[in-house]
Coordinates of C-alpha atoms and ligand atoms in Angstrom, one line a residue:
M73 CA -85.6 -13.7 29.5
D74 CA -85.9 -11.7 26.3
E75 CA -87.7 -8.3 26.5
M76 CA -90.2 -9.4 23.8
N77 CA -91.7 -12.4 26.1
A78 CA -91.4 -10.7 29.4
S79 CA -94.4 -10.0 31.3
P80 CA -95.5 -6.4 32.3
D81 CA -94.5 -7.0 35.8
I82 CA -90.9 -8.2 34.9
L83 CA -90.8 -5.1 32.5
K84 CA -92.1 -2.8 35.3
I85 CA -89.2 -4.2 37.6
Q86 CA -86.6 -3.9 35.0
E87 CA -87.6 0.0 34.7
L88 CA -87.3 0.3 38.3
E89 CA -84.0 -1.2 38.5
K90 CA -82.7 1.1 35.8
I91 CA -83.9 4.3 38.1
A92 CA -82.6 2.5 41.2
R93 CA -79.1 1.9 39.8
Q94 CA -78.6 5.6 39.5
L95 CA -77.6 5.3 43.2
E96 CA -75.0 3.1 42.7
P97 CA -71.5 4.9 41.9
S98 CA -69.6 3.3 39.3
P99 CA -66.1 2.4 40.0
E100 CA -64.5 5.5 38.6
L101 CA -67.0 7.6 40.6
R102 CA -66.4 5.8 43.6
K103 CA -62.4 6.1 42.9
A104 CA -63.1 10.2 42.4
A105 CA -64.9 10.4 45.6
R106 CA -62.8 8.2 47.9
E107 CA -59.7 10.3 46.5
G108 CA -61.4 13.5 47.1
V109 CA -62.5 12.8 50.8
I110 CA -59.0 11.0 51.5
D111 CA -57.3 14.2 50.0
Y112 CA -59.2 16.2 52.4
T113 CA -58.7 14.1 55.4
E114 CA -55.0 13.6 54.9
N115 CA -54.8 17.5 54.8
F116 CA -56.6 17.8 58.0
I117 CA -54.5 15.2 59.7
D118 CA -51.2 16.8 58.3
N119 CA -52.2 20.0 59.9
I120 CA -53.2 18.4 62.8
E121 CA -50.6 20.0 65.2
T122 CA -51.1 23.5 64.3
I123 CA -55.1 24.0 63.7
P124 CA -56.5 25.9 66.4
A125 CA -57.9 24.2 69.3
F126 CA -61.1 26.5 69.2
V127 CA -62.2 29.3 66.8
E128 CA -65.0 31.8 67.6
E129 CA -68.2 31.4 65.6
R130 CA -67.9 33.2 61.9
K131 CA -70.2 34.9 59.9
S132 CA -68.9 32.7 57.2
S133 CA -70.1 29.4 58.8
E134 CA -73.8 30.6 58.8
I135 CA -73.8 28.8 55.2
L136 CA -75.1 25.7 56.8
T137 CA -77.9 27.5 58.6
N138 CA -79.5 28.3 55.3
L139 CA -78.7 24.8 53.8
S140 CA -80.8 24.5 50.3
V141 CA -81.5 20.7 50.2
S142 CA -82.6 19.4 46.8
E143 CA -82.9 16.2 44.6
A144 CA -80.1 17.2 42.3
P145 CA -76.8 16.3 42.9
T146 CA -74.2 18.5 44.4
S147 CA -70.6 17.6 43.1
L148 CA -68.1 16.3 45.7
N149 CA -65.9 19.3 45.4
E150 CA -68.8 21.5 46.3
V151 CA -69.9 19.2 49.2
L152 CA -66.3 19.2 51.0
E153 CA -66.0 23.1 50.4
T154 CA -69.4 23.4 52.2
L155 CA -68.0 21.2 55.1
K156 CA -64.8 23.0 54.9
T157 CA -66.0 26.5 55.2
G158 CA -69.4 25.9 57.2
L159 CA -68.7 23.1 59.4
D160 CA -64.9 22.4 59.7
V161 CA -64.3 26.0 60.6
S162 CA -65.5 27.4 63.9
G163 CA -66.2 25.8 67.6
L164 CA -64.0 23.2 69.2
N165 CA -61.4 21.4 67.4
P166 CA -60.8 18.4 69.7
A167 CA -58.3 16.8 67.3
S168 CA -55.9 19.8 67.3
G169 CA -52.4 19.4 69.1
G170 CA -53.5 22.5 71.1
H171 CA -56.8 20.9 72.6
L172 CA -55.8 19.4 76.0
G173 CA -57.7 16.0 76.2
Y174 CA -61.1 15.9 77.8
I175 CA -63.9 13.7 77.1
P176 CA -64.4 15.3 73.1
G177 CA -61.0 13.9 71.8
G178 CA -59.7 13.6 68.3
G179 CA -60.5 10.6 65.9
I180 CA -58.5 7.4 66.1
Y181 CA -57.4 7.0 62.2
Y182 CA -57.7 3.0 62.5
A183 CA -61.2 3.3 64.1
A184 CA -62.1 5.4 61.3
L185 CA -61.2 2.9 58.9
G186 CA -63.0 0.3 60.5
D187 CA -66.1 2.5 60.2
Y188 CA -65.5 2.6 56.8
W189 CA -65.0 -1.0 56.4
A190 CA -68.3 -1.6 58.5
D191 CA -70.4 0.8 56.6
I192 CA -69.7 -0.6 53.2
T193 CA -69.9 -4.2 54.2
N194 CA -73.0 -3.3 56.4
R195 CA -73.6 -6.8 58.1
Y196 CA -76.6 -6.9 59.7
A197 CA -75.5 -7.9 63.4
G198 CA -78.9 -8.1 65.6
I199 CA -79.2 -11.9 65.9
F200 CA -77.1 -14.7 65.5
Y201 CA -78.1 -16.3 62.4
A202 CA -78.1 -13.3 60.3
G203 CA -74.7 -12.5 61.8
P204 CA -72.8 -15.1 63.4
G205 CA -69.2 -13.6 63.1
A206 CA -70.8 -10.2 64.2
V207 CA -72.3 -11.7 67.3
R208 CA -69.1 -13.7 68.2
L209 CA -67.3 -10.4 67.7
E210 CA -69.4 -8.5 70.3
N211 CA -69.2 -11.3 72.7
S212 CA -65.5 -11.7 72.7
L213 CA -65.2 -7.9 73.3
I214 CA -67.8 -8.2 76.0
R215 CA -65.6 -11.2 77.4
W216 CA -62.1 -9.2 77.2
V217 CA -63.9 -6.1 79.0
A218 CA -65.4 -8.4 81.7
E219 CA -62.3 -9.9 82.6
L220 CA -60.2 -6.4 82.4
V221 CA -63.3 -5.4 85.2
G222 CA -62.6 -8.8 87.1
Y223 CA -66.3 -9.8 86.6
P224 CA -67.0 -13.4 87.0
A225 CA -67.1 -15.8 84.0
D226 CA -70.7 -16.3 83.9
C227 CA -71.5 -12.5 83.7
A228 CA -73.5 -11.3 80.6
G229 CA -73.8 -8.0 78.9
N230 CA -74.1 -6.3 75.5
L231 CA -72.3 -3.4 73.5
A232 CA -74.4 -0.3 73.7
S233 CA -74.2 2.5 71.3
G234 CA -73.0 5.1 73.9
G235 CA -73.2 5.9 77.5
S236 CA -76.7 7.3 77.2
I237 CA -78.5 4.2 76.1
A238 CA -76.3 2.2 78.3
N239 CA -77.4 4.0 81.4
L240 CA -81.1 3.8 80.3
S241 CA -80.6 0.1 79.8
A242 CA -79.2 -0.2 83.2
I243 CA -81.9 1.7 84.9
V244 CA -84.6 -0.1 83.2
A245 CA -83.2 -3.6 84.4
A246 CA -82.7 -2.1 87.9
R247 CA -86.6 -1.0 87.7
D248 CA -87.6 -4.4 86.5
F249 CA -85.4 -6.5 88.6
Q250 CA -86.4 -4.7 91.8
K251 CA -90.1 -4.9 90.8
I252 CA -90.8 -1.2 90.7
T253 CA -94.3 -1.3 89.5
S254 CA -96.1 1.9 88.7
E255 CA -98.0 2.2 91.9
K256 CA -94.4 1.7 93.7
V257 CA -92.9 4.5 91.8
E258 CA -93.3 7.5 94.1
K259 CA -92.1 5.7 97.2
S260 CA -89.3 4.2 95.5
V261 CA -85.7 6.0 96.1
I262 CA -82.7 6.4 94.0
Y263 CA -79.4 7.2 95.1
V264 CA -77.4 9.5 92.9
S265 CA -74.2 12.2 92.9
S266 CA -75.0 15.5 91.7
Q267 CA -71.8 14.9 89.7
A268 CA -73.7 12.1 87.8
H269 CA -74.1 12.6 83.8
H270 CA -77.3 14.4 82.8
C271 CA -78.3 11.4 80.6
I272 CA -79.0 9.6 84.0
F273 CA -81.7 11.9 85.0
K274 CA -83.1 11.8 81.4
A275 CA -82.7 7.9 81.5
I276 CA -84.7 8.0 85.1
R277 CA -87.3 9.8 83.1
I278 CA -87.7 7.6 80.1
A279 CA -87.8 4.8 82.2
G280 CA -90.9 6.0 83.9
L281 CA -89.4 6.9 87.3
G282 CA -89.8 10.6 87.3
E283 CA -91.7 10.5 90.2
S284 CA -89.3 8.6 92.1
V285 CA -87.5 10.2 95.0
I286 CA -83.9 11.2 93.9
R287 CA -81.5 11.5 96.7
Y288 CA -78.4 13.6 95.9
L289 CA -75.7 12.2 97.9
P290 CA -73.2 14.3 100.0
L291 CA -69.7 14.3 98.3
D292 CA -66.4 14.7 99.8
E293 CA -64.1 17.6 98.6
N294 CA -62.9 15.5 95.6
Y295 CA -66.8 15.4 94.5
R296 CA -66.8 11.6 95.2
I297 CA -69.9 10.4 96.9
K298 CA -69.6 9.4 101.0
P299 CA -70.5 5.9 101.5
D300 CA -71.1 6.5 105.4
E301 CA -73.6 9.0 104.3
L302 CA -75.2 6.8 102.0
N303 CA -75.5 4.1 104.4
K304 CA -77.4 6.3 106.9
I305 CA -79.8 8.1 104.2
I306 CA -80.8 4.4 103.2
Q307 CA -81.6 3.4 106.5
E308 CA -83.5 6.7 107.3
D309 CA -85.5 5.9 104.0
I310 CA -86.2 2.6 105.3
R311 CA -87.6 3.8 108.4
Q312 CA -89.9 6.3 106.4
N313 CA -91.4 3.2 104.8
L314 CA -89.9 4.3 101.3
I315 CA -88.5 1.5 98.9
P316 CA -84.8 2.2 98.0
F317 CA -84.1 0.2 95.2
L318 CA -81.0 1.7 93.0
V319 CA -77.7 3.2 93.6
I320 CA -75.8 4.8 91.2
A321 CA -72.2 5.7 91.2
S322 CA -69.6 6.9 88.6
A323 CA -66.3 5.5 87.6
G324 CA -65.3 8.8 86.4
T325 CA -67.5 11.9 86.3
T326 CA -67.9 14.1 83.3
D327 CA -66.9 17.2 85.0
V328 CA -63.8 16.5 87.0
G329 CA -63.2 12.7 86.3
A330 CA -63.9 11.6 90.1
V331 CA -64.3 8.3 90.7
D332 CA -66.6 7.1 93.6
P333 CA -65.5 4.9 96.3
L334 CA -66.8 1.9 94.2
E335 CA -66.4 -1.0 96.4
P336 CA -67.5 0.6 99.6
I337 CA -70.7 1.8 98.0
G338 CA -71.1 -1.8 96.4
N339 CA -71.1 -3.2 99.8
I340 CA -73.7 -0.7 101.1
A341 CA -75.8 -1.7 98.4
K342 CA -75.4 -5.6 98.8
K343 CA -76.5 -4.9 102.6
H344 CA -79.7 -3.3 101.7
N345 CA -80.5 -5.3 98.5
L346 CA -80.1 -2.4 96.1
W347 CA -79.6 -2.7 92.6
Y348 CA -76.1 -1.1 92.2
H349 CA -75.3 0.5 89.0
I350 CA -71.7 2.0 88.0
D351 CA -71.7 4.7 85.1
A352 CA -68.4 3.9 83.8
A353 CA -68.9 5.6 80.2
Y354 CA -66.0 8.0 80.8
G355 CA -63.7 6.5 83.3
G356 CA -64.3 2.6 82.7
F357 CA -61.0 2.2 80.7
F358 CA -59.0 4.1 83.4
I359 CA -58.9 0.7 84.3
L360 CA -56.2 0.0 81.2
T361 CA -53.9 2.3 83.2
D362 CA -51.6 2.5 86.1
Y363 CA -54.1 5.1 87.7
D364 CA -53.6 5.7 91.6
K365 CA -56.6 3.5 92.9
S366 CA -56.8 5.2 96.7
Ligands
PLP154 C1 -69.9 9.7 82.7 C2 -70.6 9.8 81.2 N1 -71.7 9.0 81.2 C3 -72.4 9.2 80.4 C4 -72.2 9.9 79.1 C5 -73.2 9.9 78.0 O1 -72.5 9.4 76.9 P1 -72.9 9.3 75.3 O2 -72.6 10.7 75.0 O3 -72.2 8.4 74.7 O4 -74.3 9.3 75.4 C6 -71.2 10.5 79.1 C7 -70.8 11.6 78.2 O5 -69.7 12.4 78.2 C8 -70.3 10.7 80.5 O6 -69.2 11.5 80.4

């Protein structure tokens, strides 16, 4: 349609399109930005063996305290310099060769490229018709993990964005499956180790179970739940007319990596009809190693 004959609405849309297009970088700008970021990250990787594992907080890194956020663009060099001097300078450096691997670890190069690809293509993965490939990929990964763990073929699951949301989903599933409606909350009992990750306690509150009875289970000298003690405590709670409904164990605790005796705890949970949740956010994939299962 030529501009002379365009309706006012079309002219308005064309005007807005020109403004919106300013957000789309040209191929040249994309190349410059990509190369700037690649130079920075390659330099980081080339020096990874010798960068310190921890650097005390420095005065210079305070620049991010008073960052001025404006509508005006900032050059890429300036942005990278700000990140270098304000962020990449102090605190823990989990990617360093000197950092003894604990939970925070270095990034994985191919995973970073995967994130880049996913952010550029940005496929919607929430429902099948909108992203059948993405949903199939998720399902295949769930199948792979389920087989690794030894779950039955008819099991189901979903990929969560992290351990906190996975634990929250599990606790809500337990609450609903066990029909812990509001009037039952105060009498309902959750069994957990004091070594459980703090997101479990957050999830209990978010799930509306903050007024439940929380039983911190006795632990052995390796910080693992003692299954016999769990059994006794559940029996006592049943005698007291409480409603035991959920036991939470860890396949690798955050502080010491303790793996609770998962099967014996599961058997007790089954015997008393409790929902059994295992937080495997940290240690679940120990299963890929030849770890000592005793
Ligand atoms: C055992 C365990 N559960 C849950 C979490 C929380 O996971 P996220 O930080 O991904 O929410 C962590 C994090 O370290 C963890 O170690």
